XYZ file of C-alpha atoms in Angstrom:
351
model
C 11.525 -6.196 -10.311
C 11.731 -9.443 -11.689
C 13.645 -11.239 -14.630
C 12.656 -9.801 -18.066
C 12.857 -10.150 -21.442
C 14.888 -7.090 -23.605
C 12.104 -5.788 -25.501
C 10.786 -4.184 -21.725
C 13.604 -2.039 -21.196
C 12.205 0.728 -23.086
C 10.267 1.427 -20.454
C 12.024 0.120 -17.498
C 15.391 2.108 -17.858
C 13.673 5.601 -18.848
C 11.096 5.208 -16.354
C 12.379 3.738 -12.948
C 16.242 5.392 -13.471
C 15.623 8.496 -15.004
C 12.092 10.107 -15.234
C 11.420 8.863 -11.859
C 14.589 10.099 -9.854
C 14.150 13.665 -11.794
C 10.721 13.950 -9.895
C 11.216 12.614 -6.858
C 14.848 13.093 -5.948
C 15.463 16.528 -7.048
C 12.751 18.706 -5.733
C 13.576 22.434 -4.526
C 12.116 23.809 -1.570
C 9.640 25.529 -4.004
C 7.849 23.031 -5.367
C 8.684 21.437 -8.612
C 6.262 20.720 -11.497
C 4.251 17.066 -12.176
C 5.291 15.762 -15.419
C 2.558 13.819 -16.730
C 2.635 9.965 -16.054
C 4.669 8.690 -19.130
C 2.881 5.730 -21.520
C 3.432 2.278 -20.231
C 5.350 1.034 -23.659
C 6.431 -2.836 -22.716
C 5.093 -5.403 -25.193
C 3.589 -8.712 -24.200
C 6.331 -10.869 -25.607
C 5.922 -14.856 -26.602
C 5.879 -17.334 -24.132
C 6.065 -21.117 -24.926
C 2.920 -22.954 -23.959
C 4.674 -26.163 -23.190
C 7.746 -24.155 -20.891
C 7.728 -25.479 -17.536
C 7.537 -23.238 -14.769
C 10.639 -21.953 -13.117
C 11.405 -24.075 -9.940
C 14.133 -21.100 -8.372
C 12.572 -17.637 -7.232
C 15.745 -16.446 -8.934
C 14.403 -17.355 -12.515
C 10.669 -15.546 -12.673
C 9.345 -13.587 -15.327
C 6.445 -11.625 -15.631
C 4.195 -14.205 -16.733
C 5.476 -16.444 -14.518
C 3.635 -14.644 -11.087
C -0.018 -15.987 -10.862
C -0.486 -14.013 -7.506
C 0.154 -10.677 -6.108
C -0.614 -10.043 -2.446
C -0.055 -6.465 -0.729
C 0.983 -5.573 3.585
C 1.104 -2.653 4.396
C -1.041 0.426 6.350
C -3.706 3.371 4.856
C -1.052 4.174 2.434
C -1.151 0.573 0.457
C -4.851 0.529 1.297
C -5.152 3.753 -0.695
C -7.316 5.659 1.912
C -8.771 8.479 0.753
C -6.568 8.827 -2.389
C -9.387 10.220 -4.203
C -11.077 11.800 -1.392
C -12.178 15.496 -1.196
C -11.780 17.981 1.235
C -13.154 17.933 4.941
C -17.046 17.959 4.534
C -16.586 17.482 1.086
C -19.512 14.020 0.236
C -18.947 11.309 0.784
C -18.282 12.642 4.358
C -16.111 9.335 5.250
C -13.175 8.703 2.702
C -12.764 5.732 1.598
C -10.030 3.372 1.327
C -9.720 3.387 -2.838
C -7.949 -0.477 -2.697
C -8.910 -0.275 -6.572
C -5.770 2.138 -7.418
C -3.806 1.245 -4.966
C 0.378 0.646 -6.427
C 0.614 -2.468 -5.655
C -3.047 -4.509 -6.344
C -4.944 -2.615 -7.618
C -7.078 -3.502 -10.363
C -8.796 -1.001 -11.396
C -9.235 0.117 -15.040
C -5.871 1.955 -16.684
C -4.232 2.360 -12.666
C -0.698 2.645 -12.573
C -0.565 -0.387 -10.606
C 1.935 -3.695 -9.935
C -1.318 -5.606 -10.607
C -1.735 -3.912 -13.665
C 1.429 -4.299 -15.638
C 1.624 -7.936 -14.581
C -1.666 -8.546 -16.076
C -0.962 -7.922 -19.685
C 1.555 -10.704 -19.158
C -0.597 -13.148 -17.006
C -4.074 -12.624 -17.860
C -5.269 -14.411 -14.915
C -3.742 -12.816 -12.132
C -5.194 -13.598 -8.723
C -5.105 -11.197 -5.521
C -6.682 -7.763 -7.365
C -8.739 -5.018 -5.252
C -11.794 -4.301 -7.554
C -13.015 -1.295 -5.530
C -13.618 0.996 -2.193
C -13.411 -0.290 1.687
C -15.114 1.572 4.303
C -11.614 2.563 6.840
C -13.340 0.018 9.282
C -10.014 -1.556 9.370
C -8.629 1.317 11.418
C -10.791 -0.011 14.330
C -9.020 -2.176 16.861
C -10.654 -4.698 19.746
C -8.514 -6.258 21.891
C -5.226 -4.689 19.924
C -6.699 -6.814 17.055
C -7.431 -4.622 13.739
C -10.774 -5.687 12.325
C -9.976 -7.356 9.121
C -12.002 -6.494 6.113
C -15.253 -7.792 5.309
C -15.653 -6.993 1.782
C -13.117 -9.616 0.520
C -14.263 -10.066 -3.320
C -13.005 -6.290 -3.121
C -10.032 -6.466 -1.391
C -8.735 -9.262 -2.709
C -5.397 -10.220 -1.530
C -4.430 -6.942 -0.221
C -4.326 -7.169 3.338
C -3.562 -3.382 4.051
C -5.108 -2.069 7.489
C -5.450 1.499 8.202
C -3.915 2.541 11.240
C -1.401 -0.564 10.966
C 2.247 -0.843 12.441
C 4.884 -3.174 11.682
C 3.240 -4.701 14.852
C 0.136 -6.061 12.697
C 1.783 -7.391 9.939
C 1.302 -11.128 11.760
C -2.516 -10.814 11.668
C -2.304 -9.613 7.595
C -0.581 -12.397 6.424
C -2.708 -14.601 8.530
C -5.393 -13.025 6.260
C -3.930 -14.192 3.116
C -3.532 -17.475 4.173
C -6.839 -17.588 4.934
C -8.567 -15.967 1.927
C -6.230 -18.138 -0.416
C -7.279 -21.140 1.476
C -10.675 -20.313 1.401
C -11.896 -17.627 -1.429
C -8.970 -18.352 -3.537
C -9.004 -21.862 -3.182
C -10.637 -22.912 -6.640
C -8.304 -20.467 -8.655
C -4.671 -20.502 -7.024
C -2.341 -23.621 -6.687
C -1.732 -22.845 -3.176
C 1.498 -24.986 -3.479
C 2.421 -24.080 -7.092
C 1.601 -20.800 -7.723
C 4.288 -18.148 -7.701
C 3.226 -14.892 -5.249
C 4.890 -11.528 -5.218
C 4.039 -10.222 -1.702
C 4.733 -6.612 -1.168
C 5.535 -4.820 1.884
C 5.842 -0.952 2.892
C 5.086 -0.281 6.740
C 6.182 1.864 9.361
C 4.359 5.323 9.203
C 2.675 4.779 11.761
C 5.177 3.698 14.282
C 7.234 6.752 12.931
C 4.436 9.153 13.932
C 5.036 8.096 17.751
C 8.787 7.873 18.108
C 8.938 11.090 19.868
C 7.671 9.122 22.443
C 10.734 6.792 22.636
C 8.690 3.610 23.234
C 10.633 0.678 22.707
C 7.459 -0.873 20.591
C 8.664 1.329 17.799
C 12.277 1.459 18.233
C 14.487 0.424 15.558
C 15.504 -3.177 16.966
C 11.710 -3.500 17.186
C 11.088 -2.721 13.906
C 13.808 -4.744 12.443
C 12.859 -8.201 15.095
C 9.135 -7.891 14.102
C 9.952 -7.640 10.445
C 12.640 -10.304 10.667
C 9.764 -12.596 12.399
C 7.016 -11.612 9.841
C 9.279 -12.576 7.266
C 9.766 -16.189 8.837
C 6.168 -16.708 8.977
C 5.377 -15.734 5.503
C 8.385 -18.249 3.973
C 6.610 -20.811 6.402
C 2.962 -20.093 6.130
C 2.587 -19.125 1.588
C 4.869 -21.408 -0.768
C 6.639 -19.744 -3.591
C 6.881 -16.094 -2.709
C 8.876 -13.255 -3.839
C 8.958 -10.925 -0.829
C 9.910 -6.963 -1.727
C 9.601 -4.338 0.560
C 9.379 -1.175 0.468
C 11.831 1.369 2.588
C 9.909 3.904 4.490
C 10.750 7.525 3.214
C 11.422 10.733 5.757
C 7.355 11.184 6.537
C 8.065 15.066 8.070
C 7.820 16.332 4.510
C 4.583 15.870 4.522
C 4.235 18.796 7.503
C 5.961 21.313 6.075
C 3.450 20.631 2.813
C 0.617 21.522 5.376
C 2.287 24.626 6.168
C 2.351 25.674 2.850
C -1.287 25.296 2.809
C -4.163 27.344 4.731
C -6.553 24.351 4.467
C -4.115 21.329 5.179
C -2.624 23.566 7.809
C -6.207 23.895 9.623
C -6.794 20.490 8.587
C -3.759 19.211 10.707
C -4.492 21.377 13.508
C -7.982 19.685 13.788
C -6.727 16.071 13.580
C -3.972 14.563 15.643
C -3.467 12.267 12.677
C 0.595 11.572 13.150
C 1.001 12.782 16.424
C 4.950 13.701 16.306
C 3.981 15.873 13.333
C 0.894 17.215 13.575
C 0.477 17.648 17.119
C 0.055 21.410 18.422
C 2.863 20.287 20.924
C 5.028 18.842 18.612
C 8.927 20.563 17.688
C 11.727 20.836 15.501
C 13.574 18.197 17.601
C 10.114 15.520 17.794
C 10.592 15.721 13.529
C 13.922 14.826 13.846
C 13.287 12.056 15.546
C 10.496 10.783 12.867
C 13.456 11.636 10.195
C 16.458 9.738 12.404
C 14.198 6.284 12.772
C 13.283 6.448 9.309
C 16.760 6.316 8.575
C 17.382 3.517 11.359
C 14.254 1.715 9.675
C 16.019 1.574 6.109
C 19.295 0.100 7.722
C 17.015 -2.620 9.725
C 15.336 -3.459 6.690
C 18.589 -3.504 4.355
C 19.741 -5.748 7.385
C 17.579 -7.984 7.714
C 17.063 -8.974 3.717
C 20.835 -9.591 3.634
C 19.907 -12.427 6.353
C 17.327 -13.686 4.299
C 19.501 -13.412 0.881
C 22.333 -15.389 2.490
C 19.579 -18.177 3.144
C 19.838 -18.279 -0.786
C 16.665 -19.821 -0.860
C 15.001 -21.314 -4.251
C 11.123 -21.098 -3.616
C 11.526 -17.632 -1.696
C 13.608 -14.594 -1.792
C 13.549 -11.123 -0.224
C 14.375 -8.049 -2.258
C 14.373 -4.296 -0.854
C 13.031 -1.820 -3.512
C 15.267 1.034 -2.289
C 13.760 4.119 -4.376
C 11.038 5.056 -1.565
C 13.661 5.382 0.672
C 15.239 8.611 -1.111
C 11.894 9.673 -2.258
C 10.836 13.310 -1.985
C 7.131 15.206 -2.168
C 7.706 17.725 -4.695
C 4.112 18.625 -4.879
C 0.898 18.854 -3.195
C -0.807 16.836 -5.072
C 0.790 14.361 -4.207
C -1.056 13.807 -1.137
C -4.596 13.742 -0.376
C -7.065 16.502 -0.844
C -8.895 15.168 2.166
C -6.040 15.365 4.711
C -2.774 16.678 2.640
C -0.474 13.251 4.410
C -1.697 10.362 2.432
C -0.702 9.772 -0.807
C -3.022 11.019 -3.400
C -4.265 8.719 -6.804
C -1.242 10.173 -8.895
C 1.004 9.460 -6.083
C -0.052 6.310 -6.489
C 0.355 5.812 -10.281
C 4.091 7.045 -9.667
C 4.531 4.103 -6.953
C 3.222 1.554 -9.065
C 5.504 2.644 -11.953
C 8.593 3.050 -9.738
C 8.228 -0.312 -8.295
C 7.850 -2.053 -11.208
């Protein structure tokens, strides 16, 4: 992800090219085995108290980030990660921001947040805990934000989001590091990695062939989200996150006498889990998804050729190609939304 020094690559190269394509990008139609999560091996290396920050995107290190901030939808909000099954207490899952990939900050998470700390021990933008899936609400096509900011931190996730509600989420992060952040982060100075991985929930409509979630859509409201976070939050680093092929996650439930009753109670992604829905409504999900990760590769390149020094945009193209090879790699609680270890392997294949 970012510049870094030699001594990292012991974990980087085994992890990201090799461990992590064997799980994800080979699975059989059976099922494949969970390795365990291997040991997060990089050493803090020395850093020259008297260095002067980089001025060029282009140049960051680990140390160098002082802020990470997190878009997305329930998946980067973590909901019910950790959740049991229907009826299971608590009755409502909750939205476990404290492992999610990206900022979560909860104690030995797989998280972005995580391995940047043990280079920058002060690290702003951290979720600390759980969020009641409030969020999901909507008045007036307006998500309700999160109240519980000191646990949220900087990750702006709303459940039930499209690539439609980005605007309003990075309109929260200028506000919370304007206002809650405003004693700790250099809003001018300090370097941000913002992370980005939406679209689920526009797939789970396409079938419907509404232009709000066709692919120019997609790639115009991105492209636009984009400008307003270079002209809204100095000195970001912008990745995002290619949305994978979603309809694996229905033939999962079909493997499964609870997630399959589970999915016939809840209309949860309506092109999938509808009692209407077909063959041809899941190709659909699968030929956007596809149309998504050429929008997105798209659109960067316009942002790349800006070649500009206090921002950049960089597609993290693994989640693209990535495969559920196991059950548990989705929630107990509704067998669609990534599950805690799904989670840890996010974190550790972004970074």
């Amino acid at each position: 992800v970012f510049v870094v020094d030699m001594k990292l690559n012991s974990f980087l190269v085994p992890l990201t090219f090799a461990t992590f394509v064997a799980l994800c990008f080979c699975a059989e139609e059976g099922g494949l085995p969970i390795a365990p999560l291997p040991r997060f091996t990089c050493n803090p290396y020395e850093v020259d108290p008297n260095a002067a920050a980089p001025t060029n995107v282009n140049q960051l290190a680990p140390h160098n980030i002082d802020v990470i901030m997190s878009m997305g939808d329930s998946m980067t909000a973590a909901f019910a990660a950790t959740s049991g099954k229907l009826l299971d207490v608590p009755l409502l899952p909750r939205e476990d921001r404290y492992l999610s990939y990206t900022s979560g900050g909860g104690s030995m998470q797989y998280t972005i947040n995580n391995f940047l700390n043990l280079y920058n021990r002060n690290i702003e933008g951290s979720s600390s805990g759980q969020t009641l899936p409030i969020d999901a609400l909507e008045i007036q096509g307006h998500h309700i934000e999160p109240i519980m900011t000191g646990v949220v931190g900087l990750n702006a996730a709303l459940s039930g989001a499209k690539i439609q509600d980005i605007s309003q989420e990075i309109d929260f992060l200028v506000e919370q590091l304007q206002t809650t952040y405003k004693d700790t982060v250099d809003f001018e100075n300090s370097w941000k990695v913002a992370t980005l991985l939406i679209g689920a929930n526009n797939l789970c409509v396409a079938c419907h062939n509404n232009t709000s979630d066709s692919p120019e859509t997609y790639a115009a409201l991105l492209n636009s989200s984009i400008a307003q976070m270079q002209s809204s939050i100095p000195r970001v680093r912008f990745n995002i996150l290619p949305m994978f092929n979603i309809s694996q996650v229905y033939y999962w439930s079909r493997t499964n006498k609870y997630c399959t009753r589970v999915w016939n109670l809840f209309d949860e992604c309506p092109c999938l889990s509808s009692k209407d829905s077909t063959e041809q409504d899941r190709k659909i999900v699968n030929d956007y998804a596809v149309q998504y990760r050429q929008k997105i590769d798209e659109v960067a390149s316009y942002w790349q050729a800006k070649n500009l020094s206090t921002f950049s945009v960089t597609v993290q193209p693994f989640t693209g190609s990535l495969k559920i090879i196991n059950g548990a790699l989705t929630s107990d609680f509704d067998c669609f939304h990534p599950s805690e270890l799904a989670h840890a392997w996010l974190g550790a294949g972004v970074w």
